[in-house]
XYZ file of C-alpha atoms in Angstrom:
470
model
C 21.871 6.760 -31.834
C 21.299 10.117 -33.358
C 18.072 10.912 -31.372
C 19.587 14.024 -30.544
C 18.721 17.649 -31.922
C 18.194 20.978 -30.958
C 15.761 22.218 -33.242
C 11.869 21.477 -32.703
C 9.741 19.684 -35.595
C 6.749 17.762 -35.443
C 6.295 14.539 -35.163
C 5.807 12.216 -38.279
C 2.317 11.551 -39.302
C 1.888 7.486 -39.637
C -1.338 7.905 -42.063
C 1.637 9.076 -44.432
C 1.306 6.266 -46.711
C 4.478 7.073 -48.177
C 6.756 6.643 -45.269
C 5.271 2.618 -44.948
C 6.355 -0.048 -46.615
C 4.931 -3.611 -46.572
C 6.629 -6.904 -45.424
C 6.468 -10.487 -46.403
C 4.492 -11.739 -43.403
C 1.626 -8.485 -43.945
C 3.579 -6.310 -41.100
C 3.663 -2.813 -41.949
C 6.647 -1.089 -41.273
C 7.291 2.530 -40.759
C 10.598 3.932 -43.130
C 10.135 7.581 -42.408
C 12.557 9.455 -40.469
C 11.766 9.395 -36.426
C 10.049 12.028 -34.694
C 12.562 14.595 -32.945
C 13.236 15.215 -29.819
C 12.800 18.118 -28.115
C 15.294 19.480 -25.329
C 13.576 21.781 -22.752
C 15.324 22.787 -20.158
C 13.962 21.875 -16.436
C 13.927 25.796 -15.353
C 12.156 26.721 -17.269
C 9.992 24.292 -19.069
C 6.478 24.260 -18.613
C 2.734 21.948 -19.117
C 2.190 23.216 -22.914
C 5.678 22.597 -23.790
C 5.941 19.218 -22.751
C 2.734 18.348 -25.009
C 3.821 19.869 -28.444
C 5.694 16.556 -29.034
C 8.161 14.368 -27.842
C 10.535 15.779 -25.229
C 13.222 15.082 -22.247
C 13.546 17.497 -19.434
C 17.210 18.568 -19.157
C 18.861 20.482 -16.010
C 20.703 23.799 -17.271
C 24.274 22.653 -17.150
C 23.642 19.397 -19.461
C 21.668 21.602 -21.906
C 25.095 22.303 -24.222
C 24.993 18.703 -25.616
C 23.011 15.327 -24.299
C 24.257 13.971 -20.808
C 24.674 10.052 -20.280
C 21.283 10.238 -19.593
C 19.527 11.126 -23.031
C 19.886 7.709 -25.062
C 17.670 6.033 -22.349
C 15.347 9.139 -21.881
C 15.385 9.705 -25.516
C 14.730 6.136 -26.817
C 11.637 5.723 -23.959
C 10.066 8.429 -25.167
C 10.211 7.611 -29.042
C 8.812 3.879 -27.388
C 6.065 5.881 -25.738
C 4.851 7.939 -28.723
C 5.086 4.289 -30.959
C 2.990 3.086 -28.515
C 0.375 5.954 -28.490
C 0.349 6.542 -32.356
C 0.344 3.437 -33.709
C -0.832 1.089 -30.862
C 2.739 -1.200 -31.185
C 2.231 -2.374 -34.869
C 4.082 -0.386 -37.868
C 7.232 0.252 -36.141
C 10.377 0.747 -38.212
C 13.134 -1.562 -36.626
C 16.646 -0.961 -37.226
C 17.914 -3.362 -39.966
C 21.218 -3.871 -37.917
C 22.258 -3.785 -34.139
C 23.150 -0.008 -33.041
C 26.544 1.181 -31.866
C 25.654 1.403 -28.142
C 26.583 -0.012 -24.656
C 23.250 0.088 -23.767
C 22.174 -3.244 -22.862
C 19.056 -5.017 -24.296
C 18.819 -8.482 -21.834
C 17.526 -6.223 -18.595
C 15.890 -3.249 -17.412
C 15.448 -1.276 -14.088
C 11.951 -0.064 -12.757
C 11.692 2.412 -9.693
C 9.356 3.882 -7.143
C 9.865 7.252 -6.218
C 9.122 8.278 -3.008
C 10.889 5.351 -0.060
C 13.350 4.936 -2.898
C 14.433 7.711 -4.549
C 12.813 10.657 -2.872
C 12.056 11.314 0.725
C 10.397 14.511 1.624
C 10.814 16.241 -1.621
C 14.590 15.944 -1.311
C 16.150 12.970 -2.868
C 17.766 10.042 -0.632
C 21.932 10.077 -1.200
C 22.404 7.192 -2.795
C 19.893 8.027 -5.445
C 21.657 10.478 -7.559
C 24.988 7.801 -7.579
C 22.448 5.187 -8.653
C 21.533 7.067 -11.375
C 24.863 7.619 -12.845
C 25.811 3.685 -12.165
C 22.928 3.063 -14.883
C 23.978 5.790 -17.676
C 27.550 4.072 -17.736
C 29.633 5.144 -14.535
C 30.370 1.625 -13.382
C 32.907 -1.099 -13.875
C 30.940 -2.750 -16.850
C 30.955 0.453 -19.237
C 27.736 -0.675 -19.594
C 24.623 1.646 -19.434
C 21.000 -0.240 -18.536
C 17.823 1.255 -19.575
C 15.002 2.556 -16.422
C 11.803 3.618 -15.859
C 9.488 5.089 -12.870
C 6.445 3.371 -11.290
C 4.773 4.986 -8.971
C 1.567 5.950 -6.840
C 2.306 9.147 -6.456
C -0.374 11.260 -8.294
C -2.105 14.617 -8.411
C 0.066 15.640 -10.988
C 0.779 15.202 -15.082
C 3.516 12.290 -15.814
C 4.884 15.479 -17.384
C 5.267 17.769 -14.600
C 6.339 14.629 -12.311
C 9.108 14.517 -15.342
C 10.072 18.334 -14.408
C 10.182 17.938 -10.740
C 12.320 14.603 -10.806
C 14.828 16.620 -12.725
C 15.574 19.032 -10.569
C 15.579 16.771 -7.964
C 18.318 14.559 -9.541
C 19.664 16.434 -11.803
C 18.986 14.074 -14.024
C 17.630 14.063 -18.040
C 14.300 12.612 -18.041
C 12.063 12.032 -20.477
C 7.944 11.970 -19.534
C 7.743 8.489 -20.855
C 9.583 6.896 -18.233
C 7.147 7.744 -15.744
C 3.975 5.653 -15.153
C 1.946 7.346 -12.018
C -1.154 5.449 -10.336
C -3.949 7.184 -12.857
C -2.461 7.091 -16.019
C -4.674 3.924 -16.748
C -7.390 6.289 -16.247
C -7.139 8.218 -19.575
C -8.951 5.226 -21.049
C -12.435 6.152 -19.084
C -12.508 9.487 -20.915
C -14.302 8.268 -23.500
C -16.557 6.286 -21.254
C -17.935 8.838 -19.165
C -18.904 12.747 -19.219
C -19.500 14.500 -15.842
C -16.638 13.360 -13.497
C -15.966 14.325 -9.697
C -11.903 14.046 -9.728
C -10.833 14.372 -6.032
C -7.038 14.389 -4.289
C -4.046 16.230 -5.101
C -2.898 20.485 -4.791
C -5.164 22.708 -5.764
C -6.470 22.384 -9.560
C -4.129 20.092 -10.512
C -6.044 17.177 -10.534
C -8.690 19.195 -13.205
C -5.616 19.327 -14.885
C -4.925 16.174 -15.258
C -8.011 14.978 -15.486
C -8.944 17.118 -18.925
C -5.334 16.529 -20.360
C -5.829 12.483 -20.066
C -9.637 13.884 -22.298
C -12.037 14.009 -19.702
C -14.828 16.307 -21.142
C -16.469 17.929 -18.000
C -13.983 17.824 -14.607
C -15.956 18.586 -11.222
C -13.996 19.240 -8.321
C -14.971 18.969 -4.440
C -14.676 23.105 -4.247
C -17.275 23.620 -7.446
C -19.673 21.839 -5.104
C -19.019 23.623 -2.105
C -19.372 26.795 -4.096
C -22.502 25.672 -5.438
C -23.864 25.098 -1.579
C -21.507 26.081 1.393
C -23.676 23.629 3.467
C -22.450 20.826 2.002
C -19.237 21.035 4.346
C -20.578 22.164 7.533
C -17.054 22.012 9.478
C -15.143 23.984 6.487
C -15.540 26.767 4.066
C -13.520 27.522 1.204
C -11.145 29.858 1.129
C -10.756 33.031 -1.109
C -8.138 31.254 -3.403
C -10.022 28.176 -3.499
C -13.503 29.668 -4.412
C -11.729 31.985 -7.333
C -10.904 28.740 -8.703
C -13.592 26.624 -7.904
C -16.228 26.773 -11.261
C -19.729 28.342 -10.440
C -22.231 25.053 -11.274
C -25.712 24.432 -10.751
C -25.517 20.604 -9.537
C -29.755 20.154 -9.129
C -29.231 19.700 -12.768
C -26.074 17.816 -13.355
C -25.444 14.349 -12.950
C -22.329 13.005 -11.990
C -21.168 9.730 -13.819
C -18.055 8.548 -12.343
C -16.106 9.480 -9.297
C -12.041 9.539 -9.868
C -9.863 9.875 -6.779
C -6.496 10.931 -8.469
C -4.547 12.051 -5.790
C -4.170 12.042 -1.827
C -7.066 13.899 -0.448
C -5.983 16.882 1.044
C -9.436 17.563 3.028
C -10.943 14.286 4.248
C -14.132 15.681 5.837
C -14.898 17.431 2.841
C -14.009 14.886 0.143
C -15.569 11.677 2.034
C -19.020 13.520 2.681
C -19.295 15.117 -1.255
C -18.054 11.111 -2.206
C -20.620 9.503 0.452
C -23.543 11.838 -1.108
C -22.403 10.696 -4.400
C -22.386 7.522 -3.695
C -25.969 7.290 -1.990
C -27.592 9.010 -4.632
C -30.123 8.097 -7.431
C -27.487 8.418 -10.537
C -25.225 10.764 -9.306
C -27.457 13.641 -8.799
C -26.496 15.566 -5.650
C -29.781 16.340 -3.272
C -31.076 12.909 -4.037
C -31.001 9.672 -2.241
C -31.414 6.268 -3.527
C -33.747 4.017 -1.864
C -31.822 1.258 -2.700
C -28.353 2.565 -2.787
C -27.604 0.582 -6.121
C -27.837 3.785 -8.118
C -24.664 5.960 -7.310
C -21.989 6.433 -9.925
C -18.953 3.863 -9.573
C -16.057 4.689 -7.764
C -12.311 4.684 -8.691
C -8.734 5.165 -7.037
C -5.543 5.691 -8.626
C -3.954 3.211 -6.139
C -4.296 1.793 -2.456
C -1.424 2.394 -0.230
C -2.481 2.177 2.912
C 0.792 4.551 4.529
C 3.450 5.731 2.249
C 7.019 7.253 2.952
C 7.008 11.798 3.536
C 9.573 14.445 5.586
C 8.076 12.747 8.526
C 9.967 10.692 10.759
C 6.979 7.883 10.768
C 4.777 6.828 7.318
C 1.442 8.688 6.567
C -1.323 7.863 5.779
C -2.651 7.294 2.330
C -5.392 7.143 0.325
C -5.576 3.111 0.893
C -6.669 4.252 3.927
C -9.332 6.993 2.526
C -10.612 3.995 1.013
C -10.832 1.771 4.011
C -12.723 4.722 5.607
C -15.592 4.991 3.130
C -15.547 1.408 2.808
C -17.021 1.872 6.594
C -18.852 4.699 6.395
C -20.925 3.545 3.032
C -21.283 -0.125 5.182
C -22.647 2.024 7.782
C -25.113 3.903 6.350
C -26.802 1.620 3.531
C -25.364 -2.243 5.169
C -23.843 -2.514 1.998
C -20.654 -3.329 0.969
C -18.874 -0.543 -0.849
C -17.506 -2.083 -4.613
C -14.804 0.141 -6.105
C -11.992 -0.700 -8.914
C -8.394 0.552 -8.178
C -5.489 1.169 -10.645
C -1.433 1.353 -9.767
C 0.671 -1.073 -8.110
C -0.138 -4.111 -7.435
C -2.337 -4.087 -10.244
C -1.017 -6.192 -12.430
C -2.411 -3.608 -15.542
C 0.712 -1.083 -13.901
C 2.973 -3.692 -15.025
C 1.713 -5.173 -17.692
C 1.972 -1.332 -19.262
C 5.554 -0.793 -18.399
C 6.147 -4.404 -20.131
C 4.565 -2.931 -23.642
C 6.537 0.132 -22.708
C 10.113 -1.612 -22.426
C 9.291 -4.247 -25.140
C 8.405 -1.065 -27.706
C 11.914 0.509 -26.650
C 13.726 -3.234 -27.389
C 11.690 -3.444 -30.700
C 12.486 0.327 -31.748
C 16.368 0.094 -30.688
C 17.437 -3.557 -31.286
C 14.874 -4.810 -33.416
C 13.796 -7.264 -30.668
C 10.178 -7.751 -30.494
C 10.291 -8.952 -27.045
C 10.490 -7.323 -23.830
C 14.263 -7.324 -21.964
C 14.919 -10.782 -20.444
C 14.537 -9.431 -16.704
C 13.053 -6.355 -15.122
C 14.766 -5.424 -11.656
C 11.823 -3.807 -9.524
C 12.999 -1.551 -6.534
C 10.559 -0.545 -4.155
C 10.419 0.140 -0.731
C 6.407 -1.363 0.013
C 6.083 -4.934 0.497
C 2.224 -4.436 0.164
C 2.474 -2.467 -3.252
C 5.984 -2.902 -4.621
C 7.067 -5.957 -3.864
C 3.523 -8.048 -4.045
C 2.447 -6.159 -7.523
C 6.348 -7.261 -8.711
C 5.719 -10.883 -7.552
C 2.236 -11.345 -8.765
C 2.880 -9.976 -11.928
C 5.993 -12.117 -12.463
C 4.202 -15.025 -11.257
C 0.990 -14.630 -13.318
C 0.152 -15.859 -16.797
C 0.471 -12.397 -18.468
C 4.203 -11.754 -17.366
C 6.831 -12.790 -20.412
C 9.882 -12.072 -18.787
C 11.084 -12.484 -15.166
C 9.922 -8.990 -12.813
C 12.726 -9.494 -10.000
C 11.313 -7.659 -7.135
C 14.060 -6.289 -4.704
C 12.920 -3.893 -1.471
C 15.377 -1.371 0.154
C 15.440 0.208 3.275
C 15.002 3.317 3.616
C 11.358 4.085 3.029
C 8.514 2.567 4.478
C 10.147 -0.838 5.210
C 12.066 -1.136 8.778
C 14.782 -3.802 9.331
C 13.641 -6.151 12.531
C 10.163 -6.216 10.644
C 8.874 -9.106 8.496
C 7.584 -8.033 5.266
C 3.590 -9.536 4.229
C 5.184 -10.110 0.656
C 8.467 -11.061 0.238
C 11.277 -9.917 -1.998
C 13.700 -11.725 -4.245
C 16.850 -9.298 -2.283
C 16.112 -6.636 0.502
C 19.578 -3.935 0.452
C 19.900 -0.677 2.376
C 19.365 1.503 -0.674
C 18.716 2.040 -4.368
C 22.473 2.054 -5.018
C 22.579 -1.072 -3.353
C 19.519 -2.472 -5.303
C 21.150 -1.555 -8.923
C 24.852 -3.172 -8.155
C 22.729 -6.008 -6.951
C 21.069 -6.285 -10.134
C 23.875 -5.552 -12.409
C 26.767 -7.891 -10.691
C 23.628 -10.946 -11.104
C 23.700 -10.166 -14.934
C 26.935 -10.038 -15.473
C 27.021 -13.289 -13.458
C 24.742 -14.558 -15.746
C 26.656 -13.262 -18.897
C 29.778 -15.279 -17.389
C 28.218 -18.240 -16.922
C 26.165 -18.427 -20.366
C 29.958 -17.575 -21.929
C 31.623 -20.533 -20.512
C 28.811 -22.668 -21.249
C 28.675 -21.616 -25.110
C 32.715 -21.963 -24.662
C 32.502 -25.370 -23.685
C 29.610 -26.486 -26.162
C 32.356 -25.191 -29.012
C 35.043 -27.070 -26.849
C 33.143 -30.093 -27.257
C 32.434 -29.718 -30.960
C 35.669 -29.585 -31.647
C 36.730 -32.295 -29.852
C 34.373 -34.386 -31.826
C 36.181 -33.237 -34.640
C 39.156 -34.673 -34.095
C 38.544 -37.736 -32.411
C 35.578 -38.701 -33.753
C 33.118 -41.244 -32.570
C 32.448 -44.194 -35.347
C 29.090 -46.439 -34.761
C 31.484 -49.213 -34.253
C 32.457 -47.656 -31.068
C 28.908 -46.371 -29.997
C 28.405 -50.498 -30.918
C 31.071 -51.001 -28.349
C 32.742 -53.410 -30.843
């Protein structure tokens, strides 16, 4: 497809008028040569290089020349940066189909952790899964994929980097749609934010890469007042890089829970004091509890698959806990919005996402005929999957199929259930790929016998006198 190079360049700049040319119908189209991609390697790459343009993350040995991997990580990521730069209109399509044996009619979409990854190490069949989409199977066919998951506290980027090395596997930061990545959108809604969840910094991190202007963690308020947490003090570590803030004059707009909490006490007491208070201002108490800043989570799994031999808890169930500690306190109900799967807005994203890639590659404005959907949470996975496919903004069929070997147990009966449960994510993708080319066969012979029948008609054929019956 001639995505590859080695060199770095910047990305075309669409208010180049030159590089657009108008069509017939009024659609702009973009004739300019295609942003390049950049190959970083996944030992060494790091946060700034993976935002100085377009980029897949490539393990060492694969670094001499593009892997099977690259057309799909490449072409996502070209999708991604259409989508972000020009909001899906202006895109050059190719005037004729490429040389490829990529396929176009269907798409794969995984969660991570329960399907791929279990306890930072990834499950066995993963890694073969991989290679049966980038062309090591019986069709010679490679199918194009893409990561949803809840997982957050970290960049889609460095999520990109870490999936990698764990698969060994060239990845592009584009094929990765985490629980908050919705929530760049509020940046330019709100100012102060409290971002809680996740290692460390990180979630700052993310927070003021997705735009936020001013990022407040939990430990810049317990630095401002060590009572706040009376059970806990920071540590050295985590008061050097806590910010030094005087919060009797700052009000808090919006709280953002990115990320797993990693300190409960501390998090749901600074969020409950948030909450409680008259517009955010810590120290102050609203008498009637309707003037707290709103309240958002990245996602709400309730347990969720880790090393451990049984499921942990999430930060569904953070939620559930203030839900009954605010209904405690004021005898109010708690309101709060909540982003990733099942939201239908996860998968309504990855739709534009894959469509943009069809448009791009094929010239298909549409998005591929069926998405396959492998997760291993009825509750998340598989009810987002079926809701989405079965509301009114779906335009293709989302086949939802749930494996075993994360947070699902066999002998159980799942709340939501799947179009195919299999052992593991191998299983799930020669599922997925023998039903296409099922489907393939069976739309052949039927186009066979319409031609059959055509010429048939041709040479015997039927007069009105014998549709008269005379």
């Amino acid at each position: 497809m001639g995505l590859w190079k080695d060199q770095t360049c910047e990305a075309r700049d669409p208010s180049e008028a030159s590089l657009w040319k108008s069509q017939p119908n009024g659609e702009k189209i973009n004739t300019g040569p295609k942003p390049t991609i950049r190959r970083l390697s996944s030992a060494t790459a790091n946060f700034d290089d993976l935002h100085l343009g377009p980029s897949v993350v490539v393990p060492p040995k694969h670094m001499e020349e593009p892997s099977d991997a690259h057309e799909t990580a490449a072409a996502l990521e070209l999708a991604k940066h259409q989508l972000s730069v020009v909001g899906n209109e202006g895109t050059s399509t190719p005037s004729t189909r490429p040389e490829t044996t990529t396929t176009d009619n269907y798409a794969f979409a995984f969660d991570i952790d329960g399907v791929l990854i279990r306890g930072g190490r990834p499950i066995p069949e993963a890694i073969e899964a991989m290679r049966v989409l980038n062309g090591q199977n019986e069709y010679g066919l490679k199918v194009p994929y893409i990561f949803l998951t809840n997982g957050g506290g970290k960049t889609e980027q460095e999520r990109c980097v870490q999936l990698s090395r764990q698969l060994e596997l060239e990845i592009s930061p584009a094929q990765f749609i985490c629980g908050h990545t919705p929530m760049k959108e509020m940046a330019e809604k709100y100012k102060t934010v409290l971002v809680v969840g996740g290692e460390g910094e990180k979630c700052r991190d993310v927070a003021e890469g997705y735009g936020f202007k001013d990022v407040v963690t939990p430990g810049d308020i317990m630095k401002d007042n060590e009572r706040t947490t009376p059970f806990r003090k920071l540590t050295d570590q985590e008061s050097q890089h806590s910010r030094k803030r005087n919060f009797g004059e700052i009000e808090i707009e919006a709280i953002f829970v990115f990320a797993d909490s990693r300190h409960w006490g501390d998090d749901q007491q600074i969020i409950i004091d948030l909450l409680t208070s008259k517009y955010g201002r810590l120290g102050t108490t609203s008498e009637s509890y309707d003037e707290g800043p709103p309240i958002y989570f990245s996602h709400n799994d309730i347990i969720w698959s880790a090393e451990h031999e049984h499921t942990r808890l999430g930060m569904g169930a953070l939620r559930t806990s203030l839900e009954a500690i605010y209904e405690s306190i004021t005898g109010k109900k708690l309101v709060s919005t909540v982003f990733g799967k099942p939201q239908l807005g996860t998968f309504q994203f990855a739709t534009r996402l894959l469509q943009q890639w069809r448009k791009d590659t094929f010239g298909i404005n549409k998005p591929p005929e069926t998405v396959y959907f492998v997760g291993d949470t009825p509750e998340s996975d598989i009810r987002g999957t079926n809701e989405y496919n079965e509301s009114s903004l779906s335009e293709n069929d989302w086949y939802s199929i749930l494996v075993r070997t994360g947070v699902f147990r066999e002998g159980t009966e799942p709340r939501f259930t799947p179009r195919a449960t299999v052992d593991n994510v191998l299983d799930a993708v020669k599922h997925g790929m023998k039903r296409e080319m099922g489907k393939a066969t069976k739309k052949k012979a039927m186009a066979q016998s319409a031609v059959d029948g055509e010429a048939m008609i041709e040479e015997h054929p039927i007069t009105e006198a014998a549709l008269d019956g005379t």
